[in-house]
mmCIF file of C-alpha atoms in Angstrom:
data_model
loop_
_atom_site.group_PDB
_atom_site.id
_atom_site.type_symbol
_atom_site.label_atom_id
_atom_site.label_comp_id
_atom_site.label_asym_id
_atom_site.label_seq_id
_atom_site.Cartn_x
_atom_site.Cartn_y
_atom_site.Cartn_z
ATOM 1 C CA UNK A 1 -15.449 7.434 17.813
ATOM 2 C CA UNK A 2 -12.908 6.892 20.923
ATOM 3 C CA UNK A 3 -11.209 3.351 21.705
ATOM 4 C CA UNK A 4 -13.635 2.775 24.176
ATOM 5 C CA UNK A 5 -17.156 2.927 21.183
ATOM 6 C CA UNK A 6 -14.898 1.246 18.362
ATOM 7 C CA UNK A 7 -14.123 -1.558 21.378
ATOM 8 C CA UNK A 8 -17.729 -1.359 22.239
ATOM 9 C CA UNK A 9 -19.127 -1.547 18.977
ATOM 10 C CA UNK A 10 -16.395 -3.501 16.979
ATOM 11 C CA UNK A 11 -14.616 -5.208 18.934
ATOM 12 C CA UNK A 12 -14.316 -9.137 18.717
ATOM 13 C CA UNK A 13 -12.535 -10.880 21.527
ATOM 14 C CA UNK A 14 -9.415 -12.507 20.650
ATOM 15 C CA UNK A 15 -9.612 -11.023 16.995
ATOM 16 C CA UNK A 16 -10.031 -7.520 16.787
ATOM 17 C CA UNK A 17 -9.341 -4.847 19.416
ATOM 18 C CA UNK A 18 -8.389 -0.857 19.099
ATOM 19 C CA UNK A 19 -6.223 1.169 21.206
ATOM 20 C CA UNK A 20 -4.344 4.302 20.902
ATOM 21 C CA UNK A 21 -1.022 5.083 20.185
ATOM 22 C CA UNK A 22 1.342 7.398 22.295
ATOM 23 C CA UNK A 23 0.915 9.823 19.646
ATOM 24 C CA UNK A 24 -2.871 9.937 19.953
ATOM 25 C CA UNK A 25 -3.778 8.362 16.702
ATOM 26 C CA UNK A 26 -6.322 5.392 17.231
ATOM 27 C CA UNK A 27 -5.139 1.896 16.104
ATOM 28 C CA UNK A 28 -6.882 -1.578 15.234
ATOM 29 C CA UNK A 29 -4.812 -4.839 16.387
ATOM 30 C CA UNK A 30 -6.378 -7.764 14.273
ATOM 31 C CA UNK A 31 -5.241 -11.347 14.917
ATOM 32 C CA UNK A 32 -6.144 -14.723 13.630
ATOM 33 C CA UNK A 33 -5.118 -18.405 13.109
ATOM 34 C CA UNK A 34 -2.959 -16.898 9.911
ATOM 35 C CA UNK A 35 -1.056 -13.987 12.551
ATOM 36 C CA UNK A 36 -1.441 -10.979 13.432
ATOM 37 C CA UNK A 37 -1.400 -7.301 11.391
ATOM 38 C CA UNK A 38 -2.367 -3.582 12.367
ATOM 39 C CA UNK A 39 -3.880 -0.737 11.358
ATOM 40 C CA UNK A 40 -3.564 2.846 11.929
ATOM 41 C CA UNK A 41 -7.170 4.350 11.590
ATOM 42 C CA UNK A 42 -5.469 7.610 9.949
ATOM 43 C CA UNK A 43 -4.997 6.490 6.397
ATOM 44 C CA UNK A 44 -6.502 3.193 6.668
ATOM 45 C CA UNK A 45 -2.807 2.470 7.021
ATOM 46 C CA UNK A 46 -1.854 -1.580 7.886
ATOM 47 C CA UNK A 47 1.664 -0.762 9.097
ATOM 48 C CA UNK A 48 2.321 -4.267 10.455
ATOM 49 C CA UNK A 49 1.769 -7.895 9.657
ATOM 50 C CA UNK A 50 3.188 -10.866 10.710
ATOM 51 C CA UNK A 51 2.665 -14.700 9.542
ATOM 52 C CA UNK A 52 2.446 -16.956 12.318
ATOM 53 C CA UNK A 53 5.756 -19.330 12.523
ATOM 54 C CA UNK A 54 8.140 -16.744 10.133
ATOM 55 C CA UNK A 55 10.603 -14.845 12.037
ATOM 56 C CA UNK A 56 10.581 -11.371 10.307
ATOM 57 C CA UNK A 57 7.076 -9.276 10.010
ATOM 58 C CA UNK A 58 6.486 -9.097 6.003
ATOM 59 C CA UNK A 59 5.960 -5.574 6.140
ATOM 60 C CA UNK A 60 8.163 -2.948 6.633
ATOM 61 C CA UNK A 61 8.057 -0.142 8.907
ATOM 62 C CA UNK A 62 11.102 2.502 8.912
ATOM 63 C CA UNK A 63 12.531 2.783 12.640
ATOM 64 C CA UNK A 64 11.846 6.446 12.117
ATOM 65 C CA UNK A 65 8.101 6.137 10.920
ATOM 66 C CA UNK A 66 6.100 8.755 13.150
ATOM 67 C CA UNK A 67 2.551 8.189 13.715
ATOM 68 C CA UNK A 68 1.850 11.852 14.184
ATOM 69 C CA UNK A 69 -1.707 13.647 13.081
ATOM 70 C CA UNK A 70 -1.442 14.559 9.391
ATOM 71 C CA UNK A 71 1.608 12.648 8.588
ATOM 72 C CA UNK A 72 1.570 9.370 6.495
ATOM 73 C CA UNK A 73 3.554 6.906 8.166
ATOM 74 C CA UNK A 74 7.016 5.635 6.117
ATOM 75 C CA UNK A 75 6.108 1.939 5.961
ATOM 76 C CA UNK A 76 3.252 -0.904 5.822
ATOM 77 C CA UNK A 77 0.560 -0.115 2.877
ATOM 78 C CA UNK A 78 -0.124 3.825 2.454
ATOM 79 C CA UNK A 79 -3.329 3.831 0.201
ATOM 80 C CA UNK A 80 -2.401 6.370 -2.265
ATOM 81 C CA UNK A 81 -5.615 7.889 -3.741
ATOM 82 C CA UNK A 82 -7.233 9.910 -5.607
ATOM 83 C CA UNK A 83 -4.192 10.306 -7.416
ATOM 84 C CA UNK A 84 -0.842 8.511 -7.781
ATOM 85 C CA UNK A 85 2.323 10.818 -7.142
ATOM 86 C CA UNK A 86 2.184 14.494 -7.930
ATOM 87 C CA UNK A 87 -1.059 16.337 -8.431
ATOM 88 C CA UNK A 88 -1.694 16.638 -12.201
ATOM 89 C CA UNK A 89 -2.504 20.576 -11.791
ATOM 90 C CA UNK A 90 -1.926 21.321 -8.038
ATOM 91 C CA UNK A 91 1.385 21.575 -7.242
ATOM 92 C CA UNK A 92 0.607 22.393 -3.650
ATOM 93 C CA UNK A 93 -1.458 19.133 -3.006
ATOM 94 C CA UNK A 94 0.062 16.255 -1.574
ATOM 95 C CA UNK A 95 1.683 13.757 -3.375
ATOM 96 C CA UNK A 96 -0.124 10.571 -3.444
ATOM 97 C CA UNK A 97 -3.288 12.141 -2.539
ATOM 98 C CA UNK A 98 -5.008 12.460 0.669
ATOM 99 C CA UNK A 99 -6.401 9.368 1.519
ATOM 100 C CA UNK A 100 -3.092 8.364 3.209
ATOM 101 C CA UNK A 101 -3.415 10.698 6.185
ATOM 102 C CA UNK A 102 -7.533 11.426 6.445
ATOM 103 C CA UNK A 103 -9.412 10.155 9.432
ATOM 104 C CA UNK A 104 -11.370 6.820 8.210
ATOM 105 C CA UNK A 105 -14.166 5.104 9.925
ATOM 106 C CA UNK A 106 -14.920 1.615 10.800
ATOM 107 C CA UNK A 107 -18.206 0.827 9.160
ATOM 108 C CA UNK A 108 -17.546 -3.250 10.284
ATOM 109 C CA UNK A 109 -15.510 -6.002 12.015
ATOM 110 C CA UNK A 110 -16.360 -9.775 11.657
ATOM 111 C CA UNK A 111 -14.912 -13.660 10.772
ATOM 112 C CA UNK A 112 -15.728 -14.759 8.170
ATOM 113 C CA UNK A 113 -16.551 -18.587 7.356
ATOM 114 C CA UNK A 114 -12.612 -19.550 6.123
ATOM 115 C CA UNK A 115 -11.689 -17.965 9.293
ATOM 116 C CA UNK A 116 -10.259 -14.711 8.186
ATOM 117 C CA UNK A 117 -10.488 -11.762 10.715
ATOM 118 C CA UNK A 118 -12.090 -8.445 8.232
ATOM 119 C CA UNK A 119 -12.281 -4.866 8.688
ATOM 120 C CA UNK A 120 -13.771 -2.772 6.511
ATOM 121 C CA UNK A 121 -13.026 1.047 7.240
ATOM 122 C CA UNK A 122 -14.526 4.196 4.901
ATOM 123 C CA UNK A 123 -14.052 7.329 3.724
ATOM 124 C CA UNK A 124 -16.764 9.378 3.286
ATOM 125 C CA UNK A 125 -17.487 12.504 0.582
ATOM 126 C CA UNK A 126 -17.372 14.886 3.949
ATOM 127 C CA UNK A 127 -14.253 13.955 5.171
ATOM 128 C CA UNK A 128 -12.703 14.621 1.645
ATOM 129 C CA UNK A 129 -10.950 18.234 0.974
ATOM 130 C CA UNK A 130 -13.201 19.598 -1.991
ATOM 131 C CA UNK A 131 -10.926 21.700 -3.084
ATOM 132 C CA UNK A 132 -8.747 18.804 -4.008
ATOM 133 C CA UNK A 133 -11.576 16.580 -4.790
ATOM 134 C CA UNK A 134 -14.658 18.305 -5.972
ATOM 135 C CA UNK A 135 -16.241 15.076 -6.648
ATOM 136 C CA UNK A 136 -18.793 13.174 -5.121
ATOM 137 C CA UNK A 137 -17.058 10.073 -4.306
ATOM 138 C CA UNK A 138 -16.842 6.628 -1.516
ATOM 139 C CA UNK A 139 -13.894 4.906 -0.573
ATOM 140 C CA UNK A 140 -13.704 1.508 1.401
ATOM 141 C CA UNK A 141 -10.635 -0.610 2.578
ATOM 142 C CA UNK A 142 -11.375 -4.158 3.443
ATOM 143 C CA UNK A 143 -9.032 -5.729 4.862
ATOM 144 C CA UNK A 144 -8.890 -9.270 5.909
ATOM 145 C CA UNK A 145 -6.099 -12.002 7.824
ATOM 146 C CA UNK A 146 -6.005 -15.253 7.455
ATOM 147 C CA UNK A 147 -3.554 -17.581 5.958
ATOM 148 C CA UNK A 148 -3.003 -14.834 3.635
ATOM 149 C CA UNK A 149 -3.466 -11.003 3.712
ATOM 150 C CA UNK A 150 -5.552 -9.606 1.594
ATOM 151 C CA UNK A 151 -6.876 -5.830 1.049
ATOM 152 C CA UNK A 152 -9.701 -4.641 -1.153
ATOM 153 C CA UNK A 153 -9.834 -0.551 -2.282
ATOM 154 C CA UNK A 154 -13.411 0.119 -3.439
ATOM 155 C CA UNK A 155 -14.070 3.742 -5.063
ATOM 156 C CA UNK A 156 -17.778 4.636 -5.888
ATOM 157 C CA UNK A 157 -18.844 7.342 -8.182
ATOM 158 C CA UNK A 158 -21.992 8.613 -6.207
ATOM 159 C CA UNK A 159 -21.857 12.416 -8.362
ATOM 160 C CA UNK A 160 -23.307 12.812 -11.598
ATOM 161 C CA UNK A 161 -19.906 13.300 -13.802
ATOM 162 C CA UNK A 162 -17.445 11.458 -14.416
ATOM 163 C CA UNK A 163 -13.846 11.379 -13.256
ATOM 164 C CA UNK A 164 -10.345 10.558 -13.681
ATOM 165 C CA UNK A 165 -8.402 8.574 -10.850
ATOM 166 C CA UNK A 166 -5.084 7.177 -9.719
ATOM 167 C CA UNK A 167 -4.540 4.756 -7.011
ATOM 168 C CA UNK A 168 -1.939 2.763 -5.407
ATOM 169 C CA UNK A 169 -1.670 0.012 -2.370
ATOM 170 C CA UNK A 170 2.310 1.013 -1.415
ATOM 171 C CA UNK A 171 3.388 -1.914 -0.564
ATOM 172 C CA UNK A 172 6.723 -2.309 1.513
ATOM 173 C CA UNK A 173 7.775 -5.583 2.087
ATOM 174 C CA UNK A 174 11.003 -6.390 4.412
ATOM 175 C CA UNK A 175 13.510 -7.893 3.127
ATOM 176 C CA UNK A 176 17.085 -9.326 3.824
ATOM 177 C CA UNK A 177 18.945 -7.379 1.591
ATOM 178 C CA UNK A 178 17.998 -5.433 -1.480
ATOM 179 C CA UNK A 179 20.660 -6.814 -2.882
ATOM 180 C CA UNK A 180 20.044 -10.607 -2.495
ATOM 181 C CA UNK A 181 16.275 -10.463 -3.472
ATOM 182 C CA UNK A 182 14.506 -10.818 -7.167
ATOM 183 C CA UNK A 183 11.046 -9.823 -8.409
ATOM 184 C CA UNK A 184 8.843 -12.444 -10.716
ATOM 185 C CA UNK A 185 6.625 -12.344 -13.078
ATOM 186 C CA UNK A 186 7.206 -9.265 -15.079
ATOM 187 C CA UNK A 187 8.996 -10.142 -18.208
ATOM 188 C CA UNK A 188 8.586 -8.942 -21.279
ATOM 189 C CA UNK A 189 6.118 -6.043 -19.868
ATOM 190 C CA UNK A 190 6.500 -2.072 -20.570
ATOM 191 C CA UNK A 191 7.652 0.060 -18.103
ATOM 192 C CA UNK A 192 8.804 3.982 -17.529
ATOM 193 C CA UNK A 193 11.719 4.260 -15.688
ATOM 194 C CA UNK A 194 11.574 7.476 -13.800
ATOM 195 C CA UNK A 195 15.091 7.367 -12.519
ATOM 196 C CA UNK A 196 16.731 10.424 -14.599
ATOM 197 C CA UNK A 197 15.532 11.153 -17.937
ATOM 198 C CA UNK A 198 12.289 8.906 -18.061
ATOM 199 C CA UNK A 199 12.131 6.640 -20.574
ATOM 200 C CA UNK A 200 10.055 3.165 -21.143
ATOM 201 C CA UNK A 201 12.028 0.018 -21.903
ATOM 202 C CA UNK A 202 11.106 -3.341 -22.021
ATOM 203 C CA UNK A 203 11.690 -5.981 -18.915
ATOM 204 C CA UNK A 204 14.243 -8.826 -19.993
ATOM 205 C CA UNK A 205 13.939 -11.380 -16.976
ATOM 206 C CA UNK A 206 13.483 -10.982 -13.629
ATOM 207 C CA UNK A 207 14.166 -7.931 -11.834
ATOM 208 C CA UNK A 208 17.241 -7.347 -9.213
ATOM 209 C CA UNK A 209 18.940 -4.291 -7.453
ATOM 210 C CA UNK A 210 22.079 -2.893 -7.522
ATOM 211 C CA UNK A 211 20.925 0.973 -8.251
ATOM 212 C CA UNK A 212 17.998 3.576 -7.546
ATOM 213 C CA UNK A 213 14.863 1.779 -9.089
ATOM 214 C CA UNK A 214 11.755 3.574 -9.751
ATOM 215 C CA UNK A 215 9.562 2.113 -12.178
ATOM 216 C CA UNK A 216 6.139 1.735 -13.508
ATOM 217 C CA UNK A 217 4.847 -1.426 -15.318
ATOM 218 C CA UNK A 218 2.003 -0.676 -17.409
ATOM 219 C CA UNK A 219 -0.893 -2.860 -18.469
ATOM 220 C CA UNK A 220 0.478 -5.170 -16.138
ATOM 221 C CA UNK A 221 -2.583 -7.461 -14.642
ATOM 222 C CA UNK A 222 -0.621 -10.569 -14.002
ATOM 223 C CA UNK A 223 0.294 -11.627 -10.492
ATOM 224 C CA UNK A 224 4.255 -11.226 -9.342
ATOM 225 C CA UNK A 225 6.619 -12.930 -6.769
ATOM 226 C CA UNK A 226 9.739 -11.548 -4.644
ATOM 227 C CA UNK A 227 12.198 -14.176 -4.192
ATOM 228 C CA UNK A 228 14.527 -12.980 -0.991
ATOM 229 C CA UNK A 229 17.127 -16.158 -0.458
ATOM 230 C CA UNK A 230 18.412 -14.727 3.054
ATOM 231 C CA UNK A 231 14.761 -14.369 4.491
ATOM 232 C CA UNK A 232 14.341 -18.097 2.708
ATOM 233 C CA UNK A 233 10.900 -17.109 1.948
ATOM 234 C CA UNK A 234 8.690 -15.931 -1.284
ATOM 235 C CA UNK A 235 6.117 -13.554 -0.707
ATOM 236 C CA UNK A 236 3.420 -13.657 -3.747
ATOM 237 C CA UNK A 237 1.142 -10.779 -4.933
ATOM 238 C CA UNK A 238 -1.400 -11.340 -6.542
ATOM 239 C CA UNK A 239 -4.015 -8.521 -7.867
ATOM 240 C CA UNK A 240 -7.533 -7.766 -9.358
ATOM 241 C CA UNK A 241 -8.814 -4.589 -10.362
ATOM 242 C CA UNK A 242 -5.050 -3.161 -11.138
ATOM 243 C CA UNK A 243 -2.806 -2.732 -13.814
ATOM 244 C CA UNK A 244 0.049 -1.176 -13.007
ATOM 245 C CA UNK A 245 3.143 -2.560 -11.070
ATOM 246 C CA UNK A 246 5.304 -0.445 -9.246
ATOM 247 C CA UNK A 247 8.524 -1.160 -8.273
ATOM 248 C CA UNK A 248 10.541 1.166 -5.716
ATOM 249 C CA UNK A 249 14.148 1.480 -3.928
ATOM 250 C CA UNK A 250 15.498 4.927 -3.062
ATOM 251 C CA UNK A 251 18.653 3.602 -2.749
ATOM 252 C CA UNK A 252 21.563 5.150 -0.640
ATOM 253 C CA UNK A 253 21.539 8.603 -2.418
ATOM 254 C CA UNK A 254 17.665 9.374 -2.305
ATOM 255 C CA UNK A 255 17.185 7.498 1.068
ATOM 256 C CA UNK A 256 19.612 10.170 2.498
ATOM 257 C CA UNK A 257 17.719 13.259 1.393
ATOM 258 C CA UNK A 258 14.655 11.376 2.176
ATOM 259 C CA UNK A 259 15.258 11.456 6.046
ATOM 260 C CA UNK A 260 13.289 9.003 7.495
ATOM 261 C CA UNK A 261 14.316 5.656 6.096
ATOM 262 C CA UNK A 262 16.257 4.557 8.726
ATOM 263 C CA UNK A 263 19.664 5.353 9.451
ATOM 264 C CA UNK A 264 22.153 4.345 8.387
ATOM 265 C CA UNK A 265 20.871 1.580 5.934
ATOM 266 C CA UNK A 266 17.081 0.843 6.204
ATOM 267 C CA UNK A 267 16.781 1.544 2.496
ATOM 268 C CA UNK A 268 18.738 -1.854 2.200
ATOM 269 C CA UNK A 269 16.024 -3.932 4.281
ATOM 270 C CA UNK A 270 12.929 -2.468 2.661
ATOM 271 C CA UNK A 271 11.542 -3.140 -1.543
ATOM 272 C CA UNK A 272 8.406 -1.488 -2.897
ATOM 273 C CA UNK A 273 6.168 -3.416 -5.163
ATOM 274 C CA UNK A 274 2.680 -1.752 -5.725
ATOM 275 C CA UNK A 275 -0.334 -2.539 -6.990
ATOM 276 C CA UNK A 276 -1.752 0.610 -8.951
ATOM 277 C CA UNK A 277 -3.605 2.121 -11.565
ATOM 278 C CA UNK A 278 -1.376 4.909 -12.470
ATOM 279 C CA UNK A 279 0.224 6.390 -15.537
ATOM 280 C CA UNK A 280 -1.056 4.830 -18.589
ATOM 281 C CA UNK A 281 -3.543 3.057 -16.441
ATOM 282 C CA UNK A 282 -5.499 5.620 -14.971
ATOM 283 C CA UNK A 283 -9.018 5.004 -14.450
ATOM 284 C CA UNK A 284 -12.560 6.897 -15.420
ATOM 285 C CA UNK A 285 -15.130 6.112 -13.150
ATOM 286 C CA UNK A 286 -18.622 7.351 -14.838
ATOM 287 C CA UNK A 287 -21.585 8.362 -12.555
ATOM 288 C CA UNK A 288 -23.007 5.427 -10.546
ATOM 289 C CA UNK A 289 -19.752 3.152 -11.024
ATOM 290 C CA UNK A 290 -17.505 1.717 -8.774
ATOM 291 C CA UNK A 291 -14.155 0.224 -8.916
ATOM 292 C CA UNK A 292 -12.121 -2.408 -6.819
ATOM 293 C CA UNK A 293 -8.262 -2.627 -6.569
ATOM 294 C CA UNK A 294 -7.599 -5.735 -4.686
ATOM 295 C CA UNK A 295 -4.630 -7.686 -3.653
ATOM 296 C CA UNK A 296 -4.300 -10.463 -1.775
ATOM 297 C CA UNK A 297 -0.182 -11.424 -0.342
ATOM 298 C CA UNK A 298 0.875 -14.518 0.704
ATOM 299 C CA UNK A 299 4.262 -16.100 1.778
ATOM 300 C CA UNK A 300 5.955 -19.768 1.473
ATOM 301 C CA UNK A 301 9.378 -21.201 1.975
ATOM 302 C CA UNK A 302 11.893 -20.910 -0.739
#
C-alpha cells in the first residue's frame, strides 16, 4: 500500500501518520501523551522512541544505520524470527531470520481506552521465503505508546505439523556509557557465554561491562532493570511469553569489524538486552497453536 492508502486507511490525526523515507522504505510516526516512537514498515522495525520530558531517545540507533531495501537497520528493536542467530542447517540463510527485513502490513491503527496509540502490523505465509520456512505460519507485531512502550510478537501455527522456533525482540537501549551502567534482576540464573570458548556459568550479582559480553540467560522469565547513573534514569523490562535474556556489547574489537556501529565509539553508547526464546528455550508450536512474546519497557528517574 503507498503512504497516501496507509494515511487514508490508517491514519489517526495527531497519533499515527506514515511517510517515506529518503531511501524509499515506508515509515509509521506514532505519538501520544507518553511520546513519540517509529517504525520502519520493513521488519516491523521501531527504530526510535522517545519519553516525553527525558532528554535522550531510549533507543538506540547507530549514526550509520541505513534504511536501505533488504537491509535490517543497526538499532531500535529488529524482530529476530523464525530463528535466533545462525540457521540451524542453512548456513546461507540469514542470521536472525527473515522477519527483520520482509515487507509487513498494517492490518490496524487505533487508541485504546488508557490512551495508548497501537499498531498492529503482519506477516503473512506468502510473504515468507519457503525455502527457509516451509511452514504454514502468522506473525503479528503490536505495538503500542503510552506511558510505557510495549510490543507484542504473536506466531500462529496455521499448517498441520508442528515446528521448532526461535525468536528475539533486539533490544538496544542508549546509554551514557557502557561502562557506568548495570543490569538487574538476573542473579543466580544460567547463562552461556558465547564470548570464546562457550561455556555456561552462573550470574553472581548484577551485571556490568568492562569486556565483549555476549550472553544468553536461560529459563529466565523474570523481569530485569538497567541502571545507567549518567543518563540518571532506569529503564525496566519486563516480559511474558519469553525465557531467555540476552545480553549484548561488541565492544571495541568486534564493533570495529562490525562496521556500522558508529565511529569511533558508538559501541560505548549502545547495551543489548533481549527478550527471546532461544537456545535452551526454543519453542514447538503444534498445529493450531499460537504463541506471544511480549514486552512491555518503561523508564523512571534514578
Amino acid at each position: 500500500m503507498s503512504e497516501a492508502g496507509l494515511n487514508h486507511e490508517f491514519g489517526i490525526p495527531g497519533a499515527v501518520r506514515f511517510e517515506q523515507s529518503p531511501e524509499g522504505l515506508l515509515l509509521a510516526r506514532i505519538s501520544s501523551d507518553g511520546g513519540t516512537a517509529d517504525i520502519c514498515l520493513q521488519g516491523a522495525h521501531v527504530f526510535s522512541w522517545n519519553v516525553k520530558g527525558l532528554l535522550e531517545p531510549v533507543l538506540w540507533l547507530s549514526r550509520e544505520a541505513k534504511f536501505q531495501a533488504g537491509k535490517s537497520l543497526r538499532g531500535g528493536i529488529p524482530v529476530c524470527w523464525p530463528w535466533f542467530g545462525p540457521h540451524a542447517e542453512g548456513g546461507s540463510f540469514p542470521a536472525h531470520g527473515f522477519a527483520r527485513t520482509a515487507t509487513w502490513d498494517v492490518a490496524a491503527s487505533d487508541v485504546d481506552g488508557s490512551g495508548a496509540v497501537c499498531l498492529t502490523l503482519t506477516l503473512e505465509p506468502e510473504s515468507m521465503p519457503e525455502a527457509m520456512w516451509p511452514h504454514a505460519t502468522t506473525l503479528e507485531l503490536k505495538v503500542s505508546l503510552g506511558a510505557t512502550l510495549k510490543l507484542e510478537l504473536s506466531t500462529r501455527n496455521i499448517g498441520s505439523q508442528a515446528f521448532v522456533l526461535g525468536e528475539a525482540l533486539h533490544t538496544y537501549f542508549n546509554i551514557s556509557d557502557i561502562g557506568n551502567v548495570a543490569v538487574h534482576g538476573l542473579h543466580g540464573v544460567e547463562y552461556w557465554d558465547t564470548v570464546g570458548t562457550v561455556e555456561k556459568k552462573v550470574q553472581a550479582g548484577a551485571i556490568d561491562f568492562s569486556a565483549e559480553t555476549d550472553r544468553v540467560y536461560i529459563h529466565s522469565p523474570q523481569a530485569c532493570s538497567i541502571d545507567d547513573p549518567g543518563f540518571a534514569r532506569r529503564i525496566h523490562i519486563h516480559k511474558q511469553g519469553s525465557l531467555s535474556t540476552v545480553v549484548w556489547n561488541p565492544w571495541v574489537a568486534k564493533a570495529e569489524r562490525m562496521g556500522d556501529l558508529g565511529k569511533p565509539d558508538g559501541w560505548r553508547q549502545m547495551l543489548c538486552v533481549e527478550s527471546a526464546n532461544a537456545w535452551d528455550n526454543k519453542l514447538t508450536l503444534a498445529p493450531g497453536e499460537r504463541h506471544t512474546l511480549s514486552v512491555e519497557y518503561r523508564v523512571e528517574p534514578l
